[in-house]
């Protein structure tokens, strides 16, 4: 489980859906929640929370690319473990540790290696918010 | 049903104030920091300490009433006690220890069988392991068919493996006999395994009353797909760990990095959560 501390900047609800804008370091993130914010007592503006997401939901891109994903942050690869099928990549995001689980094929295609600078992505609906 | 409505001044700035109902058959945890009043509350219920005012009614029977001045003495109250340190009589065998609590051989034989210690009934406490002593202490507390069983950190002197085994046994016994039980414990996993209800005690007052799940995990994650599960199996695959989890009658698998699995073991309760978008829904056709 990846965990990054962030501050809530904006909470917008419509019926059953809530979109939450967060800031961690200089980057902005969004989280989409299926629940009206009135039922989420700790999801309030200016509140410090954890952003939580699975390793398998972190995608990696090398170089610039246009993409619909809102949550994009610049990282450096610090460690790679792999077998024939999967690769677990450890990233440094402003001294926070983030892990990404991708296929071995993807690791090979992107020619990823320790020291590479990459963009990490998480879909808004994969980003959960947890009370800090 | 146990009705407690008592007050007792513990210190100049600390008033123990409890007004609660415990249902028959509850396995209740008293949870809170040292000095919050947990042990005092147990001592008041057992009659070892007298409240300043209030009333205690257990299954329709008055145990304490400050208005009439009635205070049922400790030996008349049908209670069982298990403390952290084994309190068996060293000069009596296991069997004699049980019969001393109540001279009922049938009951003693039944309880010994229940915890599979019937072969050790002629042994003396010094011939038993720590876990065995504590199990004997537990069934001795059950000899008098208590209306309330008090467990004050009963397993904290035991090693992790023995503790886990005894927790299972306690859960089994509770399921079988249904004795209303009040446990003082600092261990969240223990409370999870055993209790259906928790009183959170802070500075003499019960600040929260809810299930362990609600107290310790719920409301902390904003995700719509959430349940508590038990770990059935952990299988390491290179840098990953595949968990097999059961919840209700369902079994699911989930994958986490091996490093995260370090704190987990078979039998642990875990909270499984996911965002509401993830599950794929398909109509089941008959």
CSV table of N, CA and C in Angstrom, one decimal, chain A:
chain,number,residue,atom,x,y,z
A,1,UNK,N,0.8,-1.2,0.0
A,1,UNK,CA,0.0,0.0,0.0
A,1,UNK,C,0.9,1.2,0.0
A,2,UNK,N,0.7,2.1,-1.0
A,2,UNK,CA,1.4,3.4,-1.0
A,2,UNK,C,0.6,4.4,-0.2
A,3,UNK,N,1.4,5.2,0.5
A,3,UNK,CA,0.8,6.2,1.4
A,3,UNK,C,1.5,7.5,1.3
A,4,UNK,N,0.8,8.6,0.9
A,4,UNK,CA,1.5,9.9,0.8
A,4,UNK,C,0.6,10.9,1.6
A,5,UNK,N,1.2,11.7,2.4
A,5,UNK,CA,0.4,12.7,3.1
A,5,UNK,C,0.0,13.9,2.2
A,6,UNK,N,-1.2,14.4,2.3
A,6,UNK,CA,-1.6,15.4,1.4
A,6,UNK,C,-2.6,16.3,2.2
A,7,UNK,N,-2.9,17.5,1.6
A,7,UNK,CA,-3.8,18.4,2.2
A,7,UNK,C,-5.0,18.6,1.2
A,8,UNK,N,-6.2,18.5,1.8
A,8,UNK,CA,-7.4,18.6,0.9
A,8,UNK,C,-7.6,20.1,0.6
A,9,UNK,N,-7.7,20.4,-0.8
A,9,UNK,CA,-7.9,21.7,-1.2
A,9,UNK,C,-9.3,22.0,-1.6
A,10,UNK,N,-10.0,21.0,-2.0
A,10,UNK,CA,-11.4,21.3,-2.4
A,10,UNK,C,-12.2,20.0,-2.4
A,11,UNK,N,-13.5,20.1,-2.0
A,11,UNK,CA,-14.3,18.9,-2.0
A,11,UNK,C,-15.6,19.3,-2.7
A,12,UNK,N,-16.0,18.5,-3.7
A,12,UNK,CA,-17.2,18.8,-4.5
A,12,UNK,C,-18.0,17.6,-4.6
A,13,UNK,N,-19.3,17.7,-4.2
A,13,UNK,CA,-20.2,16.5,-4.2
A,13,UNK,C,-21.3,16.7,-5.1
A,14,UNK,N,-21.8,15.7,-5.8
A,14,UNK,CA,-23.0,15.7,-6.5
A,14,UNK,C,-23.7,14.4,-6.3
A,15,UNK,N,-24.8,14.4,-5.6
A,15,UNK,CA,-25.5,13.1,-5.3
A,15,UNK,C,-24.5,12.1,-4.6
A,16,UNK,N,-24.3,11.0,-5.2
A,16,UNK,CA,-23.5,9.9,-4.7
A,16,UNK,C,-22.0,10.1,-4.9
A,17,UNK,N,-21.7,11.1,-5.7
A,17,UNK,CA,-20.2,11.2,-6.0
A,17,UNK,C,-19.6,12.4,-5.4
A,18,UNK,N,-18.3,12.2,-5.1
A,18,UNK,CA,-17.5,13.3,-4.5
A,18,UNK,C,-16.2,13.3,-5.2
A,19,UNK,N,-15.7,14.5,-5.6
A,19,UNK,CA,-14.4,14.7,-6.2
A,19,UNK,C,-13.6,15.5,-5.2
A,20,UNK,N,-12.4,15.0,-4.8
A,20,UNK,CA,-11.6,15.7,-3.8
A,20,UNK,C,-10.3,16.1,-4.5
A,21,UNK,N,-10.0,17.4,-4.3
A,21,UNK,CA,-8.7,17.9,-4.9
A,21,UNK,C,-7.7,17.9,-3.7
A,22,UNK,N,-6.5,17.4,-3.9
A,22,UNK,CA,-5.5,17.4,-2.8
A,22,UNK,C,-4.2,18.0,-3.3
A,23,UNK,N,-3.4,18.3,-2.4
A,23,UNK,CA,-2.0,18.8,-2.7
A,23,UNK,C,-1.0,18.1,-1.9
A,24,UNK,N,0.0,17.5,-2.6
A,24,UNK,CA,1.1,17.0,-1.9
A,24,UNK,C,2.4,17.6,-2.5
A,25,UNK,N,3.2,18.1,-1.7
A,25,UNK,CA,4.4,18.9,-2.2
A,25,UNK,C,3.8,19.9,-3.2
A,26,UNK,N,4.3,20.0,-4.5
A,26,UNK,CA,3.8,21.0,-5.4
A,26,UNK,C,2.8,20.4,-6.3
A,27,UNK,N,2.5,19.1,-6.2
A,27,UNK,CA,1.6,18.4,-7.1
A,27,UNK,C,0.2,18.4,-6.7
A,28,UNK,N,-0.7,18.5,-7.6
A,28,UNK,CA,-2.1,18.3,-7.2
A,28,UNK,C,-2.6,16.9,-7.6
A,29,UNK,N,-3.5,16.4,-6.8
A,29,UNK,CA,-4.1,15.1,-7.0
A,29,UNK,C,-5.6,15.2,-6.9
A,30,UNK,N,-6.2,14.2,-7.5
A,30,UNK,CA,-7.7,14.1,-7.3
A,30,UNK,C,-8.1,12.7,-6.9
A,31,UNK,N,-9.1,12.6,-6.1
A,31,UNK,CA,-9.7,11.3,-5.7
A,31,UNK,C,-11.2,11.4,-5.9
A,32,UNK,N,-11.6,10.3,-6.5
A,32,UNK,CA,-13.1,10.2,-6.8
A,32,UNK,C,-13.7,9.2,-5.8
A,33,UNK,N,-14.7,9.6,-5.1
A,33,UNK,CA,-15.3,8.7,-4.1
A,33,UNK,C,-16.8,8.5,-4.4
A,34,UNK,N,-17.2,7.3,-4.2
A,34,UNK,CA,-18.7,7.1,-4.4
A,34,UNK,C,-19.4,7.2,-3.0
A,35,UNK,N,-19.6,8.4,-2.6
A,35,UNK,CA,-20.3,8.7,-1.3
A,35,UNK,C,-20.4,10.2,-1.3
A,36,UNK,N,-21.5,10.7,-0.8
A,36,UNK,CA,-21.7,12.1,-0.6
A,36,UNK,C,-20.8,12.6,0.5
A,37,UNK,N,-20.2,13.8,0.3
A,37,UNK,CA,-19.2,14.2,1.3
A,37,UNK,C,-19.8,14.5,2.7
A,38,UNK,N,-21.1,14.6,2.7
A,38,UNK,CA,-21.7,14.8,4.1
A,38,UNK,C,-21.5,13.6,4.9
A,39,UNK,N,-21.3,12.4,4.3
A,39,UNK,CA,-21.1,11.2,5.0
A,39,UNK,C,-19.6,10.9,5.2
A,40,UNK,N,-18.7,11.8,4.9
A,40,UNK,CA,-17.3,11.6,5.0
A,40,UNK,C,-16.7,12.6,5.9
A,41,UNK,N,-16.9,12.4,7.3
A,41,UNK,CA,-16.5,13.4,8.2
A,41,UNK,C,-15.1,14.0,8.2
A,42,UNK,N,-14.2,13.1,7.7
A,42,UNK,CA,-12.8,13.7,7.7
A,42,UNK,C,-12.4,14.2,6.4
A,43,UNK,N,-13.3,14.2,5.4
A,43,UNK,CA,-12.9,14.7,4.1
A,43,UNK,C,-13.4,16.2,4.1
A,44,UNK,N,-12.6,17.1,4.5
A,44,UNK,CA,-12.9,18.5,4.6
A,44,UNK,C,-11.7,19.3,4.1
A,45,UNK,N,-12.1,20.5,3.6
A,45,UNK,CA,-11.0,21.4,3.1
A,45,UNK,C,-10.0,21.7,4.2
A,46,UNK,N,-8.7,21.8,3.8
A,46,UNK,CA,-7.6,22.1,4.6
A,46,UNK,C,-7.2,20.9,5.6
A,47,UNK,N,-7.9,19.8,5.5
A,47,UNK,CA,-7.6,18.7,6.4
A,47,UNK,C,-6.4,17.9,5.8
A,48,UNK,N,-5.5,17.5,6.7
A,48,UNK,CA,-4.4,16.7,6.3
A,48,UNK,C,-4.8,15.2,6.3
A,49,UNK,N,-4.6,14.5,5.2
A,49,UNK,CA,-5.0,13.1,5.1
A,49,UNK,C,-3.9,12.3,4.4
A,50,UNK,N,-4.1,11.0,4.4
A,50,UNK,CA,-3.3,10.1,3.6
A,50,UNK,C,-3.9,9.8,2.3
A,51,UNK,N,-3.2,9.9,1.2
A,51,UNK,CA,-3.6,9.4,0.0
A,51,UNK,C,-3.1,7.9,-0.1
A,52,UNK,N,-4.0,7.0,-0.4
A,52,UNK,CA,-3.6,5.6,-0.3
A,52,UNK,C,-3.9,4.9,-1.6
A,53,UNK,N,-3.0,4.2,-2.2
A,53,UNK,CA,-3.2,3.5,-3.4
A,53,UNK,C,-2.3,2.2,-3.6
A,54,UNK,N,-2.8,1.3,-4.3
A,54,UNK,CA,-2.1,0.0,-4.4
A,54,UNK,C,-1.0,0.1,-5.4
A,55,UNK,N,0.0,-0.7,-5.2
A,55,UNK,CA,1.2,-0.7,-6.1
A,55,UNK,C,0.8,-1.0,-7.5
A,56,UNK,N,-0.2,-2.0,-7.6
A,56,UNK,CA,-0.6,-2.4,-9.0
A,56,UNK,C,-1.3,-1.3,-9.7
A,57,UNK,N,-1.7,-0.2,-9.1
A,57,UNK,CA,-2.5,0.8,-9.7
A,57,UNK,C,-1.5,2.0,-10.1
A,58,UNK,N,-0.3,1.8,-9.9
A,58,UNK,CA,0.7,2.9,-10.3
A,58,UNK,C,1.3,2.6,-11.6
A,59,UNK,N,1.0,3.4,-12.6
A,59,UNK,CA,1.6,3.2,-14.0
A,59,UNK,C,2.8,4.1,-14.1
A,60,UNK,N,3.7,3.8,-15.0
A,60,UNK,CA,4.9,4.5,-15.2
A,60,UNK,C,5.1,4.9,-16.6
A,61,UNK,N,5.5,6.2,-16.8
A,61,UNK,CA,5.8,6.7,-18.2
A,61,UNK,C,7.2,7.3,-18.2
A,62,UNK,N,7.9,7.1,-19.3
A,62,UNK,CA,9.2,7.7,-19.5
A,62,UNK,C,9.0,8.9,-20.5
A,63,UNK,N,9.5,10.0,-20.1
A,63,UNK,CA,9.4,11.2,-21.0
A,63,UNK,C,8.0,11.8,-21.0
A,64,UNK,N,7.8,12.8,-21.8
A,64,UNK,CA,6.5,13.5,-21.8
A,64,UNK,C,5.4,12.7,-22.6
A,65,UNK,N,4.2,12.7,-22.1
A,65,UNK,CA,3.2,12.1,-22.9
A,65,UNK,C,1.8,12.7,-22.4
A,66,UNK,N,0.9,12.9,-23.3
A,66,UNK,CA,-0.4,13.4,-23.0
A,66,UNK,C,-1.3,12.2,-22.6
A,67,UNK,N,-1.9,12.4,-21.4
A,67,UNK,CA,-2.7,11.3,-20.9
A,67,UNK,C,-3.9,11.9,-20.1
A,68,UNK,N,-4.9,11.1,-19.9
A,68,UNK,CA,-6.1,11.6,-19.2
A,68,UNK,C,-5.9,11.5,-17.7
A,69,UNK,N,-4.9,10.8,-17.2
A,69,UNK,CA,-4.8,10.6,-15.8
A,69,UNK,C,-4.4,11.9,-15.1
A,70,UNK,N,-5.1,12.2,-14.0
A,70,UNK,CA,-4.9,13.5,-13.3
A,70,UNK,C,-3.8,13.4,-12.3
A,71,UNK,N,-3.6,12.3,-11.8
A,71,UNK,CA,-2.6,12.2,-10.8
A,71,UNK,C,-1.2,11.7,-11.3
A,72,UNK,N,-0.4,12.7,-11.5
A,72,UNK,CA,0.9,12.5,-12.2
A,72,UNK,C,2.0,13.1,-11.3
A,73,UNK,N,3.0,12.3,-11.0
A,73,UNK,CA,4.1,12.9,-10.2
A,73,UNK,C,5.4,12.3,-10.6
A,74,UNK,N,6.4,13.2,-10.5
A,74,UNK,CA,7.8,12.9,-11.0
A,74,UNK,C,8.6,12.2,-10.0
A,75,UNK,N,9.2,11.1,-10.4
A,75,UNK,CA,9.9,10.2,-9.4
A,75,UNK,C,11.2,9.7,-10.0
A,76,UNK,N,12.0,9.2,-9.1
A,76,UNK,CA,13.3,8.6,-9.6
A,76,UNK,C,13.3,7.1,-9.1
A,77,UNK,N,13.7,6.2,-10.0
A,77,UNK,CA,13.7,4.8,-9.7
A,77,UNK,C,14.9,4.5,-8.8
A,78,UNK,N,14.6,3.9,-7.6
A,78,UNK,CA,15.7,3.6,-6.7
A,78,UNK,C,16.0,2.1,-6.6
A,79,UNK,N,15.0,1.3,-7.0
A,79,UNK,CA,15.2,-0.2,-6.8
A,79,UNK,C,14.3,-0.9,-7.8
A,80,UNK,N,14.7,-2.0,-8.3
A,80,UNK,CA,13.9,-2.8,-9.2
A,80,UNK,C,14.1,-4.3,-8.8
A,81,UNK,N,12.9,-5.0,-8.6
A,81,UNK,CA,13.0,-6.4,-8.4
A,81,UNK,C,12.1,-7.0,-9.5
A,82,UNK,N,12.4,-8.2,-10.1
A,82,UNK,CA,11.5,-8.7,-11.1
A,82,UNK,C,11.7,-10.2,-11.2
A,83,UNK,N,10.7,-10.9,-11.7
A,83,UNK,CA,10.8,-12.3,-12.1
A,83,UNK,C,10.3,-12.4,-13.6
A,84,UNK,N,10.0,-13.5,-14.1
A,84,UNK,CA,9.6,-13.7,-15.5
A,84,UNK,C,8.3,-13.0,-15.8
A,85,UNK,N,7.5,-12.7,-14.8
A,85,UNK,CA,6.2,-12.2,-15.1
A,85,UNK,C,6.0,-10.7,-14.6
A,86,UNK,N,6.5,-10.5,-13.4
A,86,UNK,CA,6.2,-9.2,-12.8
A,86,UNK,C,7.4,-8.4,-12.4
A,87,UNK,N,7.3,-7.1,-12.2
A,87,UNK,CA,8.4,-6.3,-11.7
A,87,UNK,C,7.8,-5.3,-10.7
A,88,UNK,N,8.5,-5.3,-9.5
A,88,UNK,CA,8.2,-4.3,-8.5
A,88,UNK,C,9.2,-3.2,-8.5
A,89,UNK,N,8.8,-2.0,-8.8
A,89,UNK,CA,9.7,-0.9,-8.9
A,89,UNK,C,9.5,0.1,-7.8
A,90,UNK,N,10.6,0.4,-7.1
A,90,UNK,CA,10.6,1.3,-6.0
A,90,UNK,C,11.0,2.7,-6.5
A,91,UNK,N,10.1,3.7,-6.2
A,91,UNK,CA,10.3,5.0,-6.7
A,91,UNK,C,10.6,6.0,-5.5
A,92,UNK,N,11.3,7.0,-5.8
A,92,UNK,CA,11.5,8.0,-4.8
A,92,UNK,C,10.7,9.3,-5.3
A,93,UNK,N,9.7,9.7,-4.5
A,93,UNK,CA,8.9,10.8,-4.8
A,93,UNK,C,9.2,11.9,-3.7
A,94,UNK,N,10.1,12.8,-3.9
A,94,UNK,CA,10.4,13.8,-2.9
A,94,UNK,C,10.7,13.2,-1.5
A,95,UNK,N,11.5,12.1,-1.5
A,95,UNK,CA,11.8,11.4,-0.3
A,95,UNK,C,10.7,10.5,0.3
A,96,UNK,N,9.6,10.4,-0.4
A,96,UNK,CA,8.5,9.5,-0.1
A,96,UNK,C,8.7,8.2,-0.9
A,97,UNK,N,8.5,7.1,-0.4
A,97,UNK,CA,8.7,5.9,-1.2
A,97,UNK,C,7.3,5.4,-1.8
A,98,UNK,N,7.4,5.2,-3.1
A,98,UNK,CA,6.2,4.8,-3.8
A,98,UNK,C,6.6,3.5,-4.6
A,99,UNK,N,5.7,2.5,-4.6
A,99,UNK,CA,6.0,1.3,-5.3
A,99,UNK,C,5.0,1.1,-6.4
A,100,UNK,N,5.6,0.5,-7.5
A,100,UNK,CA,4.7,0.3,-8.7
A,100,UNK,C,4.9,-1.2,-9.1
A,101,UNK,N,3.8,-1.9,-9.3
A,101,UNK,CA,3.9,-3.2,-9.8
A,101,UNK,C,3.5,-3.3,-11.2
A,102,UNK,N,4.4,-3.6,-12.1
A,102,UNK,CA,4.0,-3.7,-13.5
A,102,UNK,C,4.5,-5.0,-14.1
A,103,UNK,N,4.2,-5.3,-15.3
A,103,UNK,CA,4.6,-6.6,-15.9
A,103,UNK,C,6.1,-6.5,-16.3
A,104,UNK,N,6.7,-7.7,-16.3
A,104,UNK,CA,8.1,-7.8,-16.7
A,104,UNK,C,8.2,-7.2,-18.1
A,105,UNK,N,7.3,-7.5,-19.0
A,105,UNK,CA,7.3,-7.0,-20.4
A,105,UNK,C,7.4,-5.5,-20.4
A,106,UNK,N,6.6,-4.9,-19.6
A,106,UNK,CA,6.5,-3.4,-19.6
A,106,UNK,C,7.9,-2.9,-19.1
A,107,UNK,N,8.5,-3.5,-18.1
A,107,UNK,CA,9.8,-3.1,-17.6
A,107,UNK,C,10.8,-3.2,-18.8
A,108,UNK,N,10.7,-4.2,-19.6
A,108,UNK,CA,11.7,-4.4,-20.7
A,108,UNK,C,11.4,-3.4,-21.8
A,109,UNK,N,10.1,-3.2,-22.1
A,109,UNK,CA,9.8,-2.3,-23.2
A,109,UNK,C,10.3,-0.9,-22.9
A,110,UNK,N,10.1,-0.5,-21.7
A,110,UNK,CA,10.5,0.9,-21.3
A,110,UNK,C,12.0,1.0,-20.9
A,111,UNK,N,12.6,-0.1,-20.9
A,111,UNK,CA,14.1,-0.2,-20.5
A,111,UNK,C,14.3,0.5,-19.3
A,112,UNK,N,13.5,0.3,-18.2
A,112,UNK,CA,13.6,1.0,-17.0
A,112,UNK,C,14.8,0.5,-16.2
A,113,UNK,N,15.6,1.4,-15.6
A,113,UNK,CA,16.7,1.0,-14.7
A,113,UNK,C,16.8,2.0,-13.5
A,114,UNK,N,17.5,1.5,-12.5
A,114,UNK,CA,17.7,2.3,-11.3
A,114,UNK,C,18.4,3.7,-11.7
A,115,UNK,N,17.8,4.8,-11.2
A,115,UNK,CA,18.4,6.1,-11.5
A,115,UNK,C,17.5,6.8,-12.5
A,116,UNK,N,16.7,6.1,-13.3
A,116,UNK,CA,15.8,6.7,-14.3
A,116,UNK,C,14.9,7.7,-13.7
A,117,UNK,N,14.6,8.8,-14.3
A,117,UNK,CA,13.5,9.7,-13.9
A,117,UNK,C,12.3,9.4,-14.7
A,118,UNK,N,11.2,9.2,-14.0
A,118,UNK,CA,9.9,8.8,-14.7
A,118,UNK,C,8.7,9.6,-14.1
A,119,UNK,N,7.6,9.5,-14.8
A,119,UNK,CA,6.4,10.0,-14.3
A,119,UNK,C,5.6,8.7,-13.8
A,120,UNK,N,5.0,8.9,-12.6
A,120,UNK,CA,4.1,7.9,-12.0
A,120,UNK,C,2.7,8.4,-12.1
A,121,UNK,N,1.8,7.5,-12.4
A,121,UNK,CA,0.4,7.9,-12.6
A,121,UNK,C,-0.5,7.0,-11.7
A,122,UNK,N,-1.6,7.6,-11.2
A,122,UNK,CA,-2.6,6.8,-10.5
A,122,UNK,C,-4.0,7.4,-10.9
A,123,UNK,N,-4.9,6.5,-11.3
A,123,UNK,CA,-6.2,7.0,-11.7
A,123,UNK,C,-7.0,7.5,-10.4
A,124,UNK,N,-7.8,8.5,-10.7
A,124,UNK,CA,-8.5,9.2,-9.5
A,124,UNK,C,-9.3,8.2,-8.8
A,125,UNK,N,-9.9,7.2,-9.4
A,125,UNK,CA,-10.8,6.3,-8.7
A,125,UNK,C,-10.0,5.2,-8.0
A,126,UNK,N,-8.7,5.2,-8.2
A,126,UNK,CA,-7.9,4.2,-7.5
A,126,UNK,C,-7.2,4.9,-6.3
A,127,UNK,N,-7.4,6.2,-6.1
A,127,UNK,CA,-6.8,6.9,-5.0
A,127,UNK,C,-7.8,7.0,-3.9
A,128,UNK,N,-7.5,6.3,-2.8
A,128,UNK,CA,-8.4,6.4,-1.6
A,128,UNK,C,-7.8,7.4,-0.6
A,129,UNK,N,-8.7,7.9,0.2
A,129,UNK,CA,-8.3,8.9,1.2
A,129,UNK,C,-8.5,8.3,2.6
A,130,UNK,N,-7.5,8.4,3.4
A,130,UNK,CA,-7.6,7.8,4.7
A,130,UNK,C,-7.2,8.8,5.8
A,131,UNK,N,-7.9,8.7,6.9
A,131,UNK,CA,-7.7,9.7,8.0
A,131,UNK,C,-6.3,9.6,8.5
A,132,UNK,N,-5.7,10.7,8.7
A,132,UNK,CA,-4.3,10.8,9.2
A,132,UNK,C,-4.2,10.9,10.7
